[in-house]
Each structure stands twice: as C-alpha cells, then as structure tokens.
Amino acid sequence: MNEMSDPHKFIRPCPICRKPAVERYMPFCSKRCSDLDLGRWLDGRYVIETEDSPGAEDDEN
Ligand SMILES: [Zn+2]
C-alpha cells in the first residue's frame, strides 16, 4: 500500500484530486472537491469537467 511519511496520522488522499484530505472536509481536501463529488453523483457521471485542455491534468510532482 501507499504509506504516508507520517506514521502517526494516516491522511487519506482526496478521491477527487488526490491531495491530502483535511479533517474539515473529510474525506476531501476542500469544499470544492466535496461539492464536485456531490455534483458528480447528482449528475450521474464520474468525470470532472475541466476548463483546461484535456491531457494537461497530469501534474508532475
Ligand atoms: Zn481534492
């Protein structure tokens, strides 16, 4: 599995954008992602609309 560097607290990655989640918006990293997830289900689809050109979503660390 993918272990985090901090052994004291396991932080789940945001299911939307894979960033570390925050307690306030668990299991998401932000209200935006929480809203996106909600809208995703309400809309009956799993894709996230982006205004950027497709293919540019692969962030490099
Ligand atoms: Zn997120």
Short mmCIF file of C-alpha atoms and ligand atoms in Angstrom, two decimals:
data_model
loop_
_atom_site.label_atom_id
_atom_site.label_comp_id
_atom_site.label_asym_id
_atom_site.label_seq_id
_atom_site.Cartn_x
_atom_site.Cartn_y
_atom_site.Cartn_z
CA MET A 1 0.00 0.00 0.00
CA ASN A 2 0.96 3.60 -0.22
CA GLU A 3 2.27 4.61 3.17
CA MET A 4 2.45 8.22 4.16
CA SER A 5 5.58 9.68 5.63
CA ASP A 6 3.87 10.46 8.90
CA PRO A 7 3.26 7.23 10.84
CA HIS A 8 1.20 8.97 13.49
CA LYS A 9 -1.63 10.08 11.29
CA PHE A 10 -2.81 8.48 8.13
CA ILE A 11 -4.19 11.02 5.75
CA ARG A 12 -6.37 9.72 3.00
CA PRO A 13 -5.91 11.23 -0.40
CA CYS A 14 -8.79 13.24 -1.71
CA PRO A 15 -10.82 10.99 -4.03
CA ILE A 16 -11.25 13.90 -6.37
CA CYS A 17 -7.80 15.34 -6.80
CA ARG A 18 -5.60 13.00 -4.72
CA LYS A 19 -4.38 15.73 -2.44
CA PRO A 20 -4.19 15.03 1.29
CA ALA A 21 -7.62 15.42 2.82
CA VAL A 22 -8.35 17.80 5.65
CA GLU A 23 -10.49 16.97 8.66
CA ARG A 24 -12.95 19.73 7.97
CA TYR A 25 -13.89 18.36 4.59
CA MET A 26 -13.19 14.68 5.09
CA PRO A 27 -12.69 12.71 3.03
CA PHE A 28 -11.97 15.58 0.70
CA CYS A 29 -9.26 18.19 0.66
CA SER A 30 -11.57 21.14 0.25
CA LYS A 31 -15.17 22.23 -0.04
CA ARG A 32 -14.67 22.49 -3.75
CA CYS A 33 -13.85 18.83 -4.05
CA SER A 34 -16.70 17.94 -1.73
CA ASP A 35 -19.07 19.85 -3.95
CA LEU A 36 -17.57 18.25 -7.02
CA ASP A 37 -18.15 14.82 -5.59
CA LEU A 38 -21.73 15.65 -4.73
CA GLY A 39 -22.37 17.06 -8.15
CA ARG A 40 -20.72 14.08 -9.68
CA TRP A 41 -23.23 11.72 -8.17
CA LEU A 42 -26.16 14.01 -8.80
CA ASP A 43 -25.14 14.25 -12.39
CA GLY A 44 -24.72 10.51 -12.69
CA ARG A 45 -21.23 10.60 -14.02
CA TYR A 46 -17.75 10.18 -12.73
CA VAL A 47 -15.83 12.61 -14.86
CA ILE A 48 -14.76 16.02 -13.71
CA GLU A 49 -15.22 18.84 -16.10
CA THR A 50 -12.20 20.97 -16.59
CA GLU A 51 -11.82 24.17 -18.46
CA ASP A 52 -8.27 23.35 -19.23
CA SER A 53 -7.34 21.37 -22.28
CA PRO A 54 -7.66 17.62 -21.79
CA GLY A 55 -4.41 15.84 -21.16
CA ALA A 56 -2.98 18.70 -19.14
CA GLU A 57 -4.32 17.36 -15.89
CA ASP A 58 -1.35 15.17 -15.15
CA ASP A 59 0.53 17.21 -12.61
CA GLU A 60 4.15 16.47 -12.14
CA ASN A 61 5.50 16.33 -8.65
ZN ZN B 1 -9.42 17.50 -3.53
#
